[in-house]
mmCIF file of C-alpha atoms in Angstrom:
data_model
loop_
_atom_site.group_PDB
_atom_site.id
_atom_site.type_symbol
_atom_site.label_atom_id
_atom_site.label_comp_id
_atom_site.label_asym_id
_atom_site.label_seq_id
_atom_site.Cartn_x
_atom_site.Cartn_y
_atom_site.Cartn_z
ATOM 1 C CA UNK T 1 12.524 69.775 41.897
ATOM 2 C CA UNK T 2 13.694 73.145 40.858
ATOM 3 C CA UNK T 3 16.955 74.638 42.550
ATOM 4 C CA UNK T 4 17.451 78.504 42.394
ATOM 5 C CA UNK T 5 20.800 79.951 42.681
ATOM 6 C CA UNK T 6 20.519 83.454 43.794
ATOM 7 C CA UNK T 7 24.219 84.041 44.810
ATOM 8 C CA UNK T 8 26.426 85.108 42.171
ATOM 9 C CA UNK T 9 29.276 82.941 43.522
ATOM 10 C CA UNK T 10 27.239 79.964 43.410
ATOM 11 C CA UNK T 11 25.492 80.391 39.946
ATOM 12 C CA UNK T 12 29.728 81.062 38.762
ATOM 13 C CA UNK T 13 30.824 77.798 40.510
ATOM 14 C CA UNK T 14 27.612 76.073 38.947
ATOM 15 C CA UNK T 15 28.608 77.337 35.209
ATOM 16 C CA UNK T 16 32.504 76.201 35.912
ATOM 17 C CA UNK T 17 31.237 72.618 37.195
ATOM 18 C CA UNK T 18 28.731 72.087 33.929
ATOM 19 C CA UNK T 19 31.519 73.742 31.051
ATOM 20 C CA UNK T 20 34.381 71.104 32.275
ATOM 21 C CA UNK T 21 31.372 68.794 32.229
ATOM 22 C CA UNK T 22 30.340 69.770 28.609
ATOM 23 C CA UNK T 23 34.365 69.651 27.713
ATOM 24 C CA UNK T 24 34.954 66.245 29.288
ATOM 25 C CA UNK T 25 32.477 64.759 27.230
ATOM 26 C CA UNK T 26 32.258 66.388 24.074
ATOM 27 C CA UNK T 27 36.491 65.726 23.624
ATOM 28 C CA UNK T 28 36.337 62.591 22.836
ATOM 29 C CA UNK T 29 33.619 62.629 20.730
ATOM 30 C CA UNK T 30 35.835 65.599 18.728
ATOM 31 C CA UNK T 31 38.850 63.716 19.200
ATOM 32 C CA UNK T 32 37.219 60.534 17.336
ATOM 33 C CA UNK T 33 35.849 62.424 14.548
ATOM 34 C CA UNK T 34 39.056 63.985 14.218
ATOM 35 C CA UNK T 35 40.711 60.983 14.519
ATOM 36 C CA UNK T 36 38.397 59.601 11.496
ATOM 37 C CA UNK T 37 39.519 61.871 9.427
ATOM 38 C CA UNK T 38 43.278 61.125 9.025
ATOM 39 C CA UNK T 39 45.463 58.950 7.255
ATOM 40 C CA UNK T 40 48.408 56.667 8.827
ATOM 41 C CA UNK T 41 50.919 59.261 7.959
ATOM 42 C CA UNK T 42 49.758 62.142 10.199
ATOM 43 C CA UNK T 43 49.062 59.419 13.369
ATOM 44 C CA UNK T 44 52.817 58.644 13.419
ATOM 45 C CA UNK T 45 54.108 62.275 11.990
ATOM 46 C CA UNK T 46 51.784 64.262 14.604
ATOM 47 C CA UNK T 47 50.407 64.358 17.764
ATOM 48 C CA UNK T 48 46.891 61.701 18.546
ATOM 49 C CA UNK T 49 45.042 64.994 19.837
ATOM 50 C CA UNK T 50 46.249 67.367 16.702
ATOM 51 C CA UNK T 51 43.734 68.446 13.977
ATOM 52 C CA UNK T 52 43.243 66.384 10.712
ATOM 53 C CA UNK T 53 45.298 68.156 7.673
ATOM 54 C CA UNK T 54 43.698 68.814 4.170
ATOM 55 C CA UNK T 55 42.324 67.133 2.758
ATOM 56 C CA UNK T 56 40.167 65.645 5.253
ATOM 57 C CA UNK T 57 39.261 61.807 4.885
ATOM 58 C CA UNK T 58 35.902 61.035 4.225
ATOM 59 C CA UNK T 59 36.665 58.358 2.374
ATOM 60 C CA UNK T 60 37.178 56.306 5.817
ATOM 61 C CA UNK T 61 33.778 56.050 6.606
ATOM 62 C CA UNK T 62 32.753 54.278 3.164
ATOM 63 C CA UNK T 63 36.145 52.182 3.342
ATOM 64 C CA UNK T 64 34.787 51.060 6.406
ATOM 65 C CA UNK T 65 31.359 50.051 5.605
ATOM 66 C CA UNK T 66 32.192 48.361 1.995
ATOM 67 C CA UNK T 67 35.926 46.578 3.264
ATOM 68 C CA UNK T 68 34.310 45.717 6.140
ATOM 69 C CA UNK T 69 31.154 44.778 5.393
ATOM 70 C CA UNK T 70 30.068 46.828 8.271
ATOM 71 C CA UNK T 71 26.351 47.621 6.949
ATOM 72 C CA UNK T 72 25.677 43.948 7.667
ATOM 73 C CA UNK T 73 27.066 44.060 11.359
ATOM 74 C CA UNK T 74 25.036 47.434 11.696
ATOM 75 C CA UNK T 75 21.628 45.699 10.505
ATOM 76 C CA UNK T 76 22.694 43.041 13.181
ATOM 77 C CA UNK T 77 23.055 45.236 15.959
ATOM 78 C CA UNK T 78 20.251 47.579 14.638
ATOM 79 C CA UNK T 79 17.719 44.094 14.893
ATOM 80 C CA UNK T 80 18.730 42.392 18.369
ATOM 81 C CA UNK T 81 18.930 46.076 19.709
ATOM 82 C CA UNK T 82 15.036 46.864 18.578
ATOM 83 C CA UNK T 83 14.166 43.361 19.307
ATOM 84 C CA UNK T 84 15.559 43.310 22.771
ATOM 85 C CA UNK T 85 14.559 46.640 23.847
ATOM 86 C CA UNK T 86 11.119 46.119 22.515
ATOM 87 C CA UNK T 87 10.288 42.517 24.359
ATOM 88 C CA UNK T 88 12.394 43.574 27.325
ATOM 89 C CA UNK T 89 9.745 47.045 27.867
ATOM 90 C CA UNK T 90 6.699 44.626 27.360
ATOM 91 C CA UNK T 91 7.247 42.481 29.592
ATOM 92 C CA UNK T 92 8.650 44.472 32.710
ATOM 93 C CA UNK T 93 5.773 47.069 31.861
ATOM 94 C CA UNK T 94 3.033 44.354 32.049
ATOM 95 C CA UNK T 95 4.827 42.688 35.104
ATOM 96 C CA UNK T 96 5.764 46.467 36.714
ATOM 97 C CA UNK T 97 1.808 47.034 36.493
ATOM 98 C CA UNK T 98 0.660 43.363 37.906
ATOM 99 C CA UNK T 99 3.129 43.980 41.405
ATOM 100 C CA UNK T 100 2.743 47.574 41.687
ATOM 101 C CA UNK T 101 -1.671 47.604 40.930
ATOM 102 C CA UNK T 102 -2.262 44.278 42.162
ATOM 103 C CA UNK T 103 -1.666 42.636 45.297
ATOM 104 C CA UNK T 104 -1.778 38.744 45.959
ATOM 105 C CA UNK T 105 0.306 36.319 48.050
ATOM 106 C CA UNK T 106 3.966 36.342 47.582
ATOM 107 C CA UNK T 107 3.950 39.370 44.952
ATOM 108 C CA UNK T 108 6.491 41.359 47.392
ATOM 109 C CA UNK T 109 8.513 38.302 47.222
ATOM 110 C CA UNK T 110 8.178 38.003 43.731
ATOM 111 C CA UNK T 111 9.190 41.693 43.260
ATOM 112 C CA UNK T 112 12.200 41.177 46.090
ATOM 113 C CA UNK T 113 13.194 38.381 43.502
ATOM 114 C CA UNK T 114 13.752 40.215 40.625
ATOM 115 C CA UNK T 115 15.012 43.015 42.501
ATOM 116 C CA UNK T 116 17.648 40.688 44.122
ATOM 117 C CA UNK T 117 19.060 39.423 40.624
ATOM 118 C CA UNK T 118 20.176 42.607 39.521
ATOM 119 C CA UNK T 119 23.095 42.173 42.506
ATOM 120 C CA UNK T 120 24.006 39.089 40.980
ATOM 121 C CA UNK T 121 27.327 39.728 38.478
ATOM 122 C CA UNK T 122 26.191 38.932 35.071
ATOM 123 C CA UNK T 123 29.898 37.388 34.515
ATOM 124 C CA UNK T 124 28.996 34.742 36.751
ATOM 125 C CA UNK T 125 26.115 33.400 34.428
ATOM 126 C CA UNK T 126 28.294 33.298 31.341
ATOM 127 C CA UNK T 127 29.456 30.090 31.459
ATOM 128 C CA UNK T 128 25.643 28.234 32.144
ATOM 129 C CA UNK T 129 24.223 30.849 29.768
ATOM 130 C CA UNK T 130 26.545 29.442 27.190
ATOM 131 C CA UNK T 131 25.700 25.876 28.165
ATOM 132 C CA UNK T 132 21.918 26.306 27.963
ATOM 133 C CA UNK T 133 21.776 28.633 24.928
ATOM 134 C CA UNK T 134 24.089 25.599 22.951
ATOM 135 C CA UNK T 135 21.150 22.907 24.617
ATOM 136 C CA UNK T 136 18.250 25.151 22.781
ATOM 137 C CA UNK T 137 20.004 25.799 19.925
ATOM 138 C CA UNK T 138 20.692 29.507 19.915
ATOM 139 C CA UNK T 139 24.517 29.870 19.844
ATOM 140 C CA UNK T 140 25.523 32.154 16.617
ATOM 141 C CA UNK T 141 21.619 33.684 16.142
ATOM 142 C CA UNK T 142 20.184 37.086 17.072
ATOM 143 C CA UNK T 143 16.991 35.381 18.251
ATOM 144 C CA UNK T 144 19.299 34.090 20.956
ATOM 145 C CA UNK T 145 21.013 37.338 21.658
ATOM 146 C CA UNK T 146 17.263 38.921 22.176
ATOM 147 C CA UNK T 147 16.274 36.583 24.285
ATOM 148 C CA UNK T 148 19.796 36.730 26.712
ATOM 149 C CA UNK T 149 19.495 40.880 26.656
ATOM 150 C CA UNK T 150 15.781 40.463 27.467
ATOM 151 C CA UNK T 151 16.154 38.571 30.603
ATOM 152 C CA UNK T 152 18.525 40.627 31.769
ATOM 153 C CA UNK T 153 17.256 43.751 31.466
ATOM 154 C CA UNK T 154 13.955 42.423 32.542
ATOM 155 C CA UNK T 155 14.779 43.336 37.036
ATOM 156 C CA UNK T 156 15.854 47.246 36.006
ATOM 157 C CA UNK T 157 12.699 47.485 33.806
ATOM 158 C CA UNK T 158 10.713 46.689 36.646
ATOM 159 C CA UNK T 159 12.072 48.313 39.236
ATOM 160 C CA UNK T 160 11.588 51.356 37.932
ATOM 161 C CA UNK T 161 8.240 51.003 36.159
ATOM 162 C CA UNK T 162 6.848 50.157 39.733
ATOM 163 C CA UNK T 163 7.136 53.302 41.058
ATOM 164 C CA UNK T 164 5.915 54.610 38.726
ATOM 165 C CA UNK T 165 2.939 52.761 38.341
ATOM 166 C CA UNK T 166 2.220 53.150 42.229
ATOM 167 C CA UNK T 167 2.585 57.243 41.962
ATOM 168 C CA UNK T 168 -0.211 56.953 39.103
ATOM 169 C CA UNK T 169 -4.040 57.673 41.166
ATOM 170 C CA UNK T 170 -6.075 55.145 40.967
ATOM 171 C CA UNK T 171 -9.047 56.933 40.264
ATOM 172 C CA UNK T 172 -7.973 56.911 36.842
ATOM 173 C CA UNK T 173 -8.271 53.341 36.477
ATOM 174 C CA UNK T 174 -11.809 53.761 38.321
ATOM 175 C CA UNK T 175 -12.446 55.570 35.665
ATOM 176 C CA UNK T 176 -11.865 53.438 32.763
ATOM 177 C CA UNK T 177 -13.293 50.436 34.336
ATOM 178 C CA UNK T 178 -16.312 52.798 34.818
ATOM 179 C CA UNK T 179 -16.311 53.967 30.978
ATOM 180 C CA UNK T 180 -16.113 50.197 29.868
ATOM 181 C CA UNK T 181 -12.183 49.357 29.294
ATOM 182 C CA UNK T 182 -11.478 46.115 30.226
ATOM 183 C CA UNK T 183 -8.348 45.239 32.175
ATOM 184 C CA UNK T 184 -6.007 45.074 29.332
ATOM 185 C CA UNK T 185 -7.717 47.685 27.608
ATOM 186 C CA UNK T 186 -7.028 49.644 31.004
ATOM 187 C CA UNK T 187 -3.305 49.030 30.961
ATOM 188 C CA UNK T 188 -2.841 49.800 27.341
ATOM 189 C CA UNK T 189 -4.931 52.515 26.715
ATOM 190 C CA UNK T 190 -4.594 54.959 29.996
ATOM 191 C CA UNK T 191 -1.821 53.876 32.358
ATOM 192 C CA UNK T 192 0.826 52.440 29.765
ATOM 193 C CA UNK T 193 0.627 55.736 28.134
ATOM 194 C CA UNK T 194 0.909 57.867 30.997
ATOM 195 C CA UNK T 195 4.025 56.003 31.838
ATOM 196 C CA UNK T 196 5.419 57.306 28.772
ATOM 197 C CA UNK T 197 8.314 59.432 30.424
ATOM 198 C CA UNK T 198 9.353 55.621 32.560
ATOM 199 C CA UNK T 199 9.074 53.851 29.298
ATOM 200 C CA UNK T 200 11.365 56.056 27.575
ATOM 201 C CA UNK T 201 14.076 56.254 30.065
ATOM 202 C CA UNK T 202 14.282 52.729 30.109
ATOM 203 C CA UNK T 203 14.315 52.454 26.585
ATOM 204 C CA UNK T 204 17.253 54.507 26.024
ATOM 205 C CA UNK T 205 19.321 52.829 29.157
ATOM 206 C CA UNK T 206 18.819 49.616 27.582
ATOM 207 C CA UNK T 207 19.424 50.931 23.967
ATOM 208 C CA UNK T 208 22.726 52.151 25.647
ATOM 209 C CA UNK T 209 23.321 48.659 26.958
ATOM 210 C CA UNK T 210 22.253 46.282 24.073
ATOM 211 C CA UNK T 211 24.349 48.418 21.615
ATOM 212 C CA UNK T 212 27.484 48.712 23.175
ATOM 213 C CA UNK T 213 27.460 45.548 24.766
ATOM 214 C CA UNK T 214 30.433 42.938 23.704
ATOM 215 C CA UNK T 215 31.183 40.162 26.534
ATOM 216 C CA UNK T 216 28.204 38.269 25.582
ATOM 217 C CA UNK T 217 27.954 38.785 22.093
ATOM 218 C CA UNK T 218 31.299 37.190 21.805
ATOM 219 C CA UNK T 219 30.852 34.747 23.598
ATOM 220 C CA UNK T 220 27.463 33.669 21.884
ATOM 221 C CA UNK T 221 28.210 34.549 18.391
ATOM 222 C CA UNK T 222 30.891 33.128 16.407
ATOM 223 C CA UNK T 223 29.705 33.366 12.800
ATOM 224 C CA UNK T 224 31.191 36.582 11.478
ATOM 225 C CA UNK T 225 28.040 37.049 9.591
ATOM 226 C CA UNK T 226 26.111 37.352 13.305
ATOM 227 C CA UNK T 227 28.784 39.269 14.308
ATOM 228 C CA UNK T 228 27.461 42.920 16.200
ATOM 229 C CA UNK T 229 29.313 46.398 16.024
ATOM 230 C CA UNK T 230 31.239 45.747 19.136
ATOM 231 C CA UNK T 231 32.123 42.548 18.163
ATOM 232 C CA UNK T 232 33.345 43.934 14.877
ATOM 233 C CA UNK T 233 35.565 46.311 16.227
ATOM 234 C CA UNK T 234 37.053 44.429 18.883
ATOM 235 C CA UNK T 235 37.804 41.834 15.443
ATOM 236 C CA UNK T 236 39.130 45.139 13.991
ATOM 237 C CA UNK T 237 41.324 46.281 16.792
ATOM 238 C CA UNK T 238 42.531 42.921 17.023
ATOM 239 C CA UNK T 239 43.761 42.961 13.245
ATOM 240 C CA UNK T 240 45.053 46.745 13.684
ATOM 241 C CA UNK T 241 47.869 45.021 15.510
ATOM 242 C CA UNK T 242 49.266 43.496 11.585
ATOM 243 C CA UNK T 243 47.294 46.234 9.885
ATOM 244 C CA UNK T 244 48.056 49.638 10.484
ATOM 245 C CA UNK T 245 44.267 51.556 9.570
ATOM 246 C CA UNK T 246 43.881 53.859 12.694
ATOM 247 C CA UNK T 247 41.434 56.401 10.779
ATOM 248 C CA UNK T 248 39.091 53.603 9.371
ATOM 249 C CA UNK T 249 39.291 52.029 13.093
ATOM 250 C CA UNK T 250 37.720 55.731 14.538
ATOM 251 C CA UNK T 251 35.574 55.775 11.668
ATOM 252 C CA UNK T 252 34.260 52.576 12.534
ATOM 253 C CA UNK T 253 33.811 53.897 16.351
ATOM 254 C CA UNK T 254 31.702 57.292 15.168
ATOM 255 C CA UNK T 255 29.614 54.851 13.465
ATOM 256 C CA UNK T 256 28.621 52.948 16.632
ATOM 257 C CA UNK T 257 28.462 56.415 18.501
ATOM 258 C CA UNK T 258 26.436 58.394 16.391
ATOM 259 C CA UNK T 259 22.919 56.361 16.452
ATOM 260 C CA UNK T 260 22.788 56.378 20.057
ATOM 261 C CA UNK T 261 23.967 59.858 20.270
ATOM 262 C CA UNK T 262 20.789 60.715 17.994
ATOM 263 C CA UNK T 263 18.534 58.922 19.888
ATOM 264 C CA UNK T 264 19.588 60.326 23.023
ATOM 265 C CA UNK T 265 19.102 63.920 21.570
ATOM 266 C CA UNK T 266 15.346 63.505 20.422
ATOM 267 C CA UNK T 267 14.091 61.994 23.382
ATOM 268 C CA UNK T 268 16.044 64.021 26.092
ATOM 269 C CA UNK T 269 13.042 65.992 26.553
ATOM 270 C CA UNK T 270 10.576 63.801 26.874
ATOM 271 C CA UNK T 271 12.814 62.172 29.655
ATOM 272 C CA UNK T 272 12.391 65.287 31.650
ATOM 273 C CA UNK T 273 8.667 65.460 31.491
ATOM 274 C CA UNK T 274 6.523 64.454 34.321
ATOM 275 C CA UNK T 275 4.864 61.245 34.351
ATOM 276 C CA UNK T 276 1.181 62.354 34.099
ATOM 277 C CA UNK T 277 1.432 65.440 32.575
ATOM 278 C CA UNK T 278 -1.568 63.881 30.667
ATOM 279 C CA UNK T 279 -3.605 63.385 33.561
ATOM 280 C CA UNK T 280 -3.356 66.841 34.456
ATOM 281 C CA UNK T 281 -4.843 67.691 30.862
#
């Protein structure tokens, strides 16, 4: 839905509201990068919020990744996130479309259920999650860490993709069925696509959620060579406290920020677009 603001007041109060909005997040992005750039000297000698002096550090960001071994904990996160995020859009996709196209007895239930767990405080599981990941053998492996992210990502997945599934007309599945498609070939090949928009929205929360996530993967991983990004710099801050390296410790925060921040940016438009925009067509 489309607001117009026709009153000049309103547009002005409108603009104000979305530049602090702009400032309050772009700040500490600036203030990182700046940050990143400094040596210990000019942390202690000047203010946290001043600008980096020349010449500017670079050097940080490969002092990070080679003293640090930080392309190893980036390949880590850069696998369980892709792993995770892929299984985790499967299955609520396929489940979304069975509850929202399909009804049988007890599928409101069923949908009430998974709807219900996302009330439940994921601390609370920690401690049996540990328990039953040690009894299957998963502590310290990403194949474990998929499978924890995936379940719980599995009730937002699916509470979304239902709607969207239900605002889809069935006609087009008429349609298909008509034309020859099979059931699966139904789902995959006309109504998965069209919920392209749902797909990637949930994609990118969950990217959001698997990469910056920490509680779990410490508590799951304790081989430093599983170790994730947040793991790594929660190590890293940890050490700061005996070792003094505040720029390589930002550096190693842009790092985590940026890929997100990327994927964000490419796909912000194709969050915006409607849902079957390709039915229309």
């Amino acid at each position: 839905m489309n607001i117009q603001l026709k009153h000049p007041v309103a547009k002005l109060v409108v603009s104000v509201i979305l530049v602090l909005w702009g400032i309050s997040v772009l700040y500490p992005l600036l203030w990182t990068l700046f940050d990143s750039l400094k040596n210990n000297e000019q942390f202690f000698m000047n203010a946290p919020w001043s600008l980096p002096e020349l010449p500017l550090l670079w050097s940080n960001f490969s002092y990070v990744w080679s003293k640090y071994n930080f392309s190893t904990y980036f390949v880590n996160s850069l696998v369980i996130t892709i792993g995770s995020t892929v299984l985790a859009l499967l299955l609520s996709a396929t489940t979304a479309y069975v509850l929202a196209r399909y009804k049988f007895r007890g599928s409101n239930a069923l949908f009430l259920l998974y709807i219900s767990s996302m009330m439940v405080p994921f601390v609370l599981a920690l401690i049996p999650l540990f328990f039953l990941m040690n009894s299957m053998g998963l502590i310290n492996t990403k194949l474990g860490l998929i499978f924890v992210y995936t379940s719980s990502l599995l009730a937002f997945g699916i509470f979304v993709l239902v709607g969207f599934f239900k605002s889809l007309p069935k006609e087009l599945e008429e349609a298909a069925i008509v034309d020859g498609a099979s059931y699966y070939g139904t789902f995959f090949r006309v109504m998965l696509p069209l919920s392209q928009p749902g797909l990637i929205t949930i994609g990118i929360v969950n990217i959001l959620n698997i990469w910056n996530e920490y509680i779990v993967g410490t508590i799951l991983i304790n081989d430093p060579d599983q170790y994730t990004l947040p793991v790594e710099i929660g190590v890293m801050q940890a050490e700061m406290q005996y070792r003094t390296e505040w720029g390589p410790l930002f550096a190693a925060l842009l790092i985590t920020i940026v890929p997100v921040l990327i994927i964000y940016i490419i796909f912000q438009r194709q969050i915006a677009s409607g849902i079957t925009a390709g039915a229309v067509k």
